[in-house]
Amino acid sequence: MSHDFRVVFQHGGQVAAACYSSPVYPQRSFKFSCRREENRRSNLRIREQYSCIHRVCVCVQSCHATKPGMLNVHLVPHTHDDVGWLKTVDQYFYGDRNDIQHAGVQYILDSVVDQLLKNPDRRFIYVETAFFYRWWKSQSSSMQQTVKQLVNEGRLEFVNGGWCMSDEAATHYSAVIDQMTIGLRFLNETFGACGHPRVAWHIDPFGHAREHASMFAQMGFDGFFFGRLDYQDRARRMRNKEQELLWRASDSLTPPVADLFTGILPNGYNPPEGFCWDQLCSDPPIRDDPDLEDYNVDDVVGRFLVIANSQSTVYKTNHIIMTMGSDFQYENANLWYKNLDKLIHYVNARQANGSKVNVLYSTPSCYLQELHRANLTWPLKTDDFFPYADDAHDFWTGYFTSRPALKRYERISNSNLQTCNQLEVFGGPASRKGPFGEGESQTMKKAMAVAQHHDAVSGTEKQHVANDYARKLANGWQHCQVLVSNSLAALSGLSAERIYCDNLNVSVCPLTESSKKFSVNVYNPLARPVTWPVRLPVNGTAYSVSDASGKAVDCQVVHVSQATHEVRRQRGFAVNELVFQVQAPPLGYTTYTVALIQDGPPPAPAQQRAPPVIQNKFLQVTFDPETGLISSLNNQETKQIIKLTQNFYWYNASAGNNVESRQPSGAYIFRPNSSTPFIISRTAKTEIIKTSVVQEVRQWFAPWVSQVVRLYADSRALELEWTVGPVPIDDSLGKEVITRLDTSIKTSEYFYTDSNGREVLQRKKDFRPTWNLKQSEPIAGNYYPINSRAYIKDDVDQLTVVTDRSQGGGSIQNGSLEIMLHRRLLHDDFRGVGEPLNEISGIFPDGLVVRGRLLLTLDPPQTAADTHRPLAEGMVLQPLLTFTDGDLKPNTQLEFSGLLAALPPAVHLLTLSQWDEDSVLLRLEHQYQSSESKVSSQPVTVNLQKLFSTLEVLGVAELNLSANQWKDEMKRFDWTPEKGEKPLLKTFQDPSTWEVTLRPMEIRTFLLKVNLR
């Protein structure tokens, strides 16, 4: 039951409760600074009514009475509404393009509300707030009141509550938290506590990440239900009655902070066979007129009792759940409810003749309440549910990499959104309305939220839908650009036009290509200073660069590579790149001025030979002069050296025409024809460029594969910038392209991958921690999602690879790590998308070209996290460059930091976002695990009042992770593991009102009442 906000009383099988709700939040104590009494007492706790309108409602959670001594079957009417898949979000909502798929979400909600009103016993759950928000906006005030009543009475229940049901393999934790926050905030502001979901519901994602469970626990969910898990794992759990369990989702957070009760649904998320009564189904309705020839009540009841009793044998209690619905069902809800009413009536009528089965309308939270009341112990799980296979040769590990360009664009968009959010706070009202017009961040927030959907960033949608996700992100960024320009104008005093160059990765920026003098504003969204390499397309051969203090900065001009010429396809015409390092302050910007000195002869041509070595003071990289490939990596600080070779290969994708299985590779499934990949070239043509700023070896493997091995002067990481595509298919073979790093590290079949960009999990080849794996796909069955990093190590050396997007990878041989970069396939994999993953575009009609970066570090294992944690953080949140043509006007403020001082190395500022007119949402995160760093895996204290340079913090209140409950009022069900005692929630005292302490892997969320200084 939803127990944190209720005063509970029992009557007639119903649980009713008084609850407070408000359009924003209930009455709340804020902590405030009192300047007049600062010497005597720096802080006072006073009572403030936070919302303008404070209203009281009554929530009645009408869980139907269950019967002890009977098998209680909880029927959960639901619809699963993908926020884009075969059709775009808009097409799904309106019911457009039914030639692709018959689905119209607006009609589902219309029909469900109508049918709920006809019988107070009926229940329905809804999940995807992105759709519900659209529907709600178009309803009359009387209909809105009607729906509020249904919610208050527990007849319509929201579960999960995020903007979408996010993917779990390809999403970054920061974007997942954001999309949950936006959805749950809408429910909070619309329905108050009565609309607060108690259950997380991920019935369709294709494997489940431990970090997601940890986040859901910290968001206050009592439990989590999902539909998909590996077929071998399910078989074992069914035998042992372990389909309901306690998931301990963090090695660092003290139990039960990240403990989450988890239930695996019996039929994925579909109804039992023979009991689908939607207009999309063909199962016979219940025909209950005994005078008619085709009367079938006895048959239906008999079949149902067999199914119910069978299901009860693989679950632990006398309560079982059945999901009555599926994809886009209930458009004609009368069909479902009329038959469900009859099913409940006729099955329960058998109790008079001794039947021990009781059927009821229910919801996931009502079902969970009964499991909690059973007061049992539950098996404990500490790993994750990857990879997922639904048959021996059907591993869903291809989507870890599918649509790599979209995956990168989503990650860039996240970085841009965080910058947009921060500058909205620092710029104040002037950011939303200023010299460049009206700007806002909401469009971008919603576009990013939709992109987290499990058929969006996952890459498992149709091509036209992928295009739509990208278009939405681009549109959101256009709105944010206005806001960013306004904010920077307000902060700098410069209202000249700002130019955004979103194609710098392929050396395209019309301003820098043509201008003789321009300035570069570098905004850093991290709460620590950063050094960052800037590469600008230019046509001159000599430039001067000066920083904000007028000091000359070392810069070099290098020629644009042939690979870049080819990939940019007439979008730009620069022949050179200007390269220099910038240093930007924390949560702030600095300005560099660039001036053309010489248009003369081009820079010296690169040496056309394999170089023996490139190096800086931190790293040395050697190359084999015969092959042109890397041969070793040396950390010159720690005196470590490993053998390292790196090359590109492709697996031939199965076309599904072999004896073992008809399963082909597709958007979801990775299934190579052979365990041995084809090498693209044993040698690379190379050219070397050595300057004071950067040294790089440009490698050419084939017309469709090239790479730059790059080492900047001040970098502790080696950069591999790869370019792959168009993947050739003229041989009629689908290809899965990988890069593989082979080292001398003795890995003993172990390797490590991150979970959604946070905690790292140990992996082992051909092994699962919770069951004895029968391996049938030696490559695909050893692939795992890599969100931001993966590494291999032994006692002495750790090689870490930081990625710029989510990708799939594995360690198939000892000492090796492979990462899939690109996929081009010629067959659909029969999982519903109905088209092969064969990406083309207007710019690339012959096949998509993808470019990306991997960063490599070599460290002793005990100190490796001190390098890879900030490195990965910097890859996710990158500096934003904006350009201004010509001279800057005098008195322009060339530098700004929103912080009084950089945060300690262990602390990451995860969120800084405008909440309402005078408050901001702040999340601070300890970004280290409990045992990975001697220096940084320690508690750290931050003073909230001494944090910002331009914000006066007047009040603070702590929230849960999703910012929809006050932290001290968040209460969850407690659960007992089978082994060990029930963990008691440990609370830590902060040093003072304003000083907050962060422990390893802890994220703390605050609502700050602020004044702009």
Short mmCIF file of N, CA and C in Angstrom, two decimals, residues 561-567 629 646-649 680-681 683-687 697-710 719-726 737-739 821 849-854:
data_model
loop_
_atom_site.label_atom_id
_atom_site.label_comp_id
_atom_site.label_asym_id
_atom_site.label_seq_id
_atom_site.Cartn_x
_atom_site.Cartn_y
_atom_site.Cartn_z
N SER A 561 42.31 15.84 -42.23
CA SER A 561 42.61 14.50 -42.75
C SER A 561 41.71 14.16 -43.93
N GLN A 562 42.18 13.21 -44.73
CA GLN A 562 41.39 12.74 -45.85
C GLN A 562 40.07 12.13 -45.39
N ALA A 563 40.12 11.42 -44.24
CA ALA A 563 38.89 10.81 -43.71
C ALA A 563 37.84 11.87 -43.37
N THR A 564 38.29 13.00 -42.82
CA THR A 564 37.37 14.08 -42.49
C THR A 564 36.81 14.73 -43.75
N HIS A 565 37.67 14.94 -44.74
CA HIS A 565 37.20 15.46 -46.02
C HIS A 565 36.04 14.61 -46.54
N GLU A 566 36.20 13.30 -46.44
CA GLU A 566 35.19 12.40 -47.00
C GLU A 566 33.91 12.37 -46.17
N VAL A 567 34.06 12.43 -44.84
CA VAL A 567 32.87 12.26 -44.01
C VAL A 567 32.02 13.53 -43.97
N LEU A 629 50.45 -0.41 -36.60
CA LEU A 629 49.52 -0.55 -35.47
C LEU A 629 50.22 -0.25 -34.15
N GLN A 646 45.82 -2.92 -31.35
CA GLN A 646 44.42 -2.56 -31.56
C GLN A 646 44.14 -2.59 -33.05
N ASN A 647 42.99 -3.20 -33.39
CA ASN A 647 42.64 -3.29 -34.80
C ASN A 647 41.12 -3.33 -34.94
N PHE A 648 40.67 -3.36 -36.19
CA PHE A 648 39.24 -3.36 -36.50
C PHE A 648 38.87 -4.67 -37.19
N TYR A 649 37.70 -5.20 -36.86
CA TYR A 649 37.23 -6.48 -37.38
C TYR A 649 35.73 -6.36 -37.63
N ILE A 680 39.83 -6.44 -40.89
CA ILE A 680 39.63 -5.52 -42.01
C ILE A 680 40.93 -5.28 -42.75
N SER A 681 42.02 -5.14 -42.01
CA SER A 681 43.35 -5.05 -42.63
C SER A 681 44.39 -5.35 -41.56
N THR A 683 47.38 -4.37 -41.71
CA THR A 683 48.26 -3.21 -41.63
C THR A 683 47.45 -1.93 -41.84
N ALA A 684 48.01 -0.84 -41.39
CA ALA A 684 47.38 0.45 -41.59
C ALA A 684 48.35 1.37 -42.30
N LYS A 685 47.86 2.08 -43.32
CA LYS A 685 48.66 3.17 -43.89
C LYS A 685 48.66 4.29 -42.86
N THR A 686 49.80 4.88 -42.62
CA THR A 686 49.87 5.87 -41.55
C THR A 686 50.52 7.16 -42.00
N GLU A 687 50.16 8.22 -41.29
CA GLU A 687 50.91 9.47 -41.37
C GLU A 687 50.99 10.04 -39.96
N VAL A 697 48.79 9.99 -34.90
CA VAL A 697 49.07 9.06 -35.99
C VAL A 697 47.74 8.76 -36.66
N ARG A 698 47.65 9.10 -37.94
CA ARG A 698 46.42 8.88 -38.70
C ARG A 698 46.55 7.54 -39.42
N GLN A 699 45.65 6.65 -39.11
CA GLN A 699 45.70 5.29 -39.66
C GLN A 699 44.55 5.09 -40.65
N TRP A 700 44.87 4.47 -41.78
CA TRP A 700 43.88 4.17 -42.81
C TRP A 700 43.88 2.67 -43.03
N PHE A 701 42.73 2.01 -42.73
CA PHE A 701 42.65 0.55 -42.80
C PHE A 701 41.95 0.09 -44.07
N ALA A 702 40.97 0.85 -44.51
CA ALA A 702 40.16 0.51 -45.68
C ALA A 702 39.42 1.77 -46.08
N PRO A 703 38.82 1.80 -47.27
CA PRO A 703 38.07 3.00 -47.65
C PRO A 703 36.97 3.36 -46.65
N TRP A 704 36.55 2.41 -45.83
CA TRP A 704 35.45 2.67 -44.90
C TRP A 704 35.85 2.60 -43.43
N VAL A 705 37.15 2.44 -43.15
CA VAL A 705 37.61 2.41 -41.75
C VAL A 705 38.92 3.20 -41.63
N SER A 706 38.90 4.19 -40.75
CA SER A 706 40.14 4.92 -40.46
C SER A 706 40.13 5.32 -39.00
N GLN A 707 41.27 5.80 -38.52
CA GLN A 707 41.38 6.16 -37.11
C GLN A 707 42.50 7.17 -36.94
N VAL A 708 42.36 8.00 -35.91
CA VAL A 708 43.46 8.86 -35.48
C VAL A 708 43.83 8.46 -34.05
N VAL A 709 45.09 8.09 -33.84
CA VAL A 709 45.61 7.84 -32.49
C VAL A 709 46.21 9.16 -32.03
N ARG A 710 45.65 9.74 -30.99
CA ARG A 710 45.94 11.14 -30.67
C ARG A 710 46.35 11.29 -29.21
N GLU A 719 43.71 9.10 -26.95
CA GLU A 719 42.45 9.20 -27.69
C GLU A 719 42.54 8.38 -28.97
N LEU A 720 41.51 7.56 -29.19
CA LEU A 720 41.35 6.85 -30.46
C LEU A 720 40.08 7.39 -31.11
N GLU A 721 40.25 8.17 -32.17
CA GLU A 721 39.08 8.71 -32.88
C GLU A 721 38.85 7.85 -34.12
N TRP A 722 37.78 7.06 -34.06
CA TRP A 722 37.51 6.09 -35.13
C TRP A 722 36.43 6.63 -36.07
N THR A 723 36.55 6.27 -37.33
CA THR A 723 35.54 6.62 -38.34
C THR A 723 35.21 5.35 -39.11
N VAL A 724 33.94 4.95 -39.08
CA VAL A 724 33.54 3.68 -39.71
C VAL A 724 32.33 3.92 -40.60
N GLY A 725 32.41 3.52 -41.84
CA GLY A 725 31.28 3.59 -42.76
C GLY A 725 31.67 4.29 -44.05
N PRO A 726 30.85 4.21 -45.09
CA PRO A 726 29.68 3.32 -45.15
C PRO A 726 30.11 1.85 -45.14
N VAL A 737 30.67 -4.38 -36.82
CA VAL A 737 32.05 -3.90 -36.81
C VAL A 737 32.53 -3.66 -35.38
N ILE A 738 33.69 -4.20 -35.05
CA ILE A 738 34.24 -4.03 -33.71
C ILE A 738 35.66 -3.47 -33.79
N THR A 739 36.10 -2.88 -32.68
CA THR A 739 37.53 -2.68 -32.47
C THR A 739 37.92 -3.57 -31.30
N LEU A 821 31.26 -1.06 -32.67
CA LEU A 821 31.16 0.35 -33.04
C LEU A 821 29.99 0.65 -33.97
N VAL A 849 27.88 6.87 -42.06
CA VAL A 849 29.25 6.95 -41.54
C VAL A 849 29.17 7.43 -40.11
N VAL A 850 29.89 6.77 -39.21
CA VAL A 850 29.84 7.11 -37.79
C VAL A 850 31.25 7.41 -37.31
N ARG A 851 31.38 8.45 -36.51
CA ARG A 851 32.68 8.81 -35.93
C ARG A 851 32.53 8.88 -34.41
N GLY A 852 33.54 8.42 -33.71
CA GLY A 852 33.48 8.47 -32.25
C GLY A 852 34.86 8.42 -31.64
N ARG A 853 34.88 8.48 -30.31
CA ARG A 853 36.15 8.50 -29.60
C ARG A 853 36.14 7.49 -28.46
N LEU A 854 37.30 6.85 -28.28
CA LEU A 854 37.57 6.06 -27.09
C LEU A 854 38.77 6.69 -26.41
#
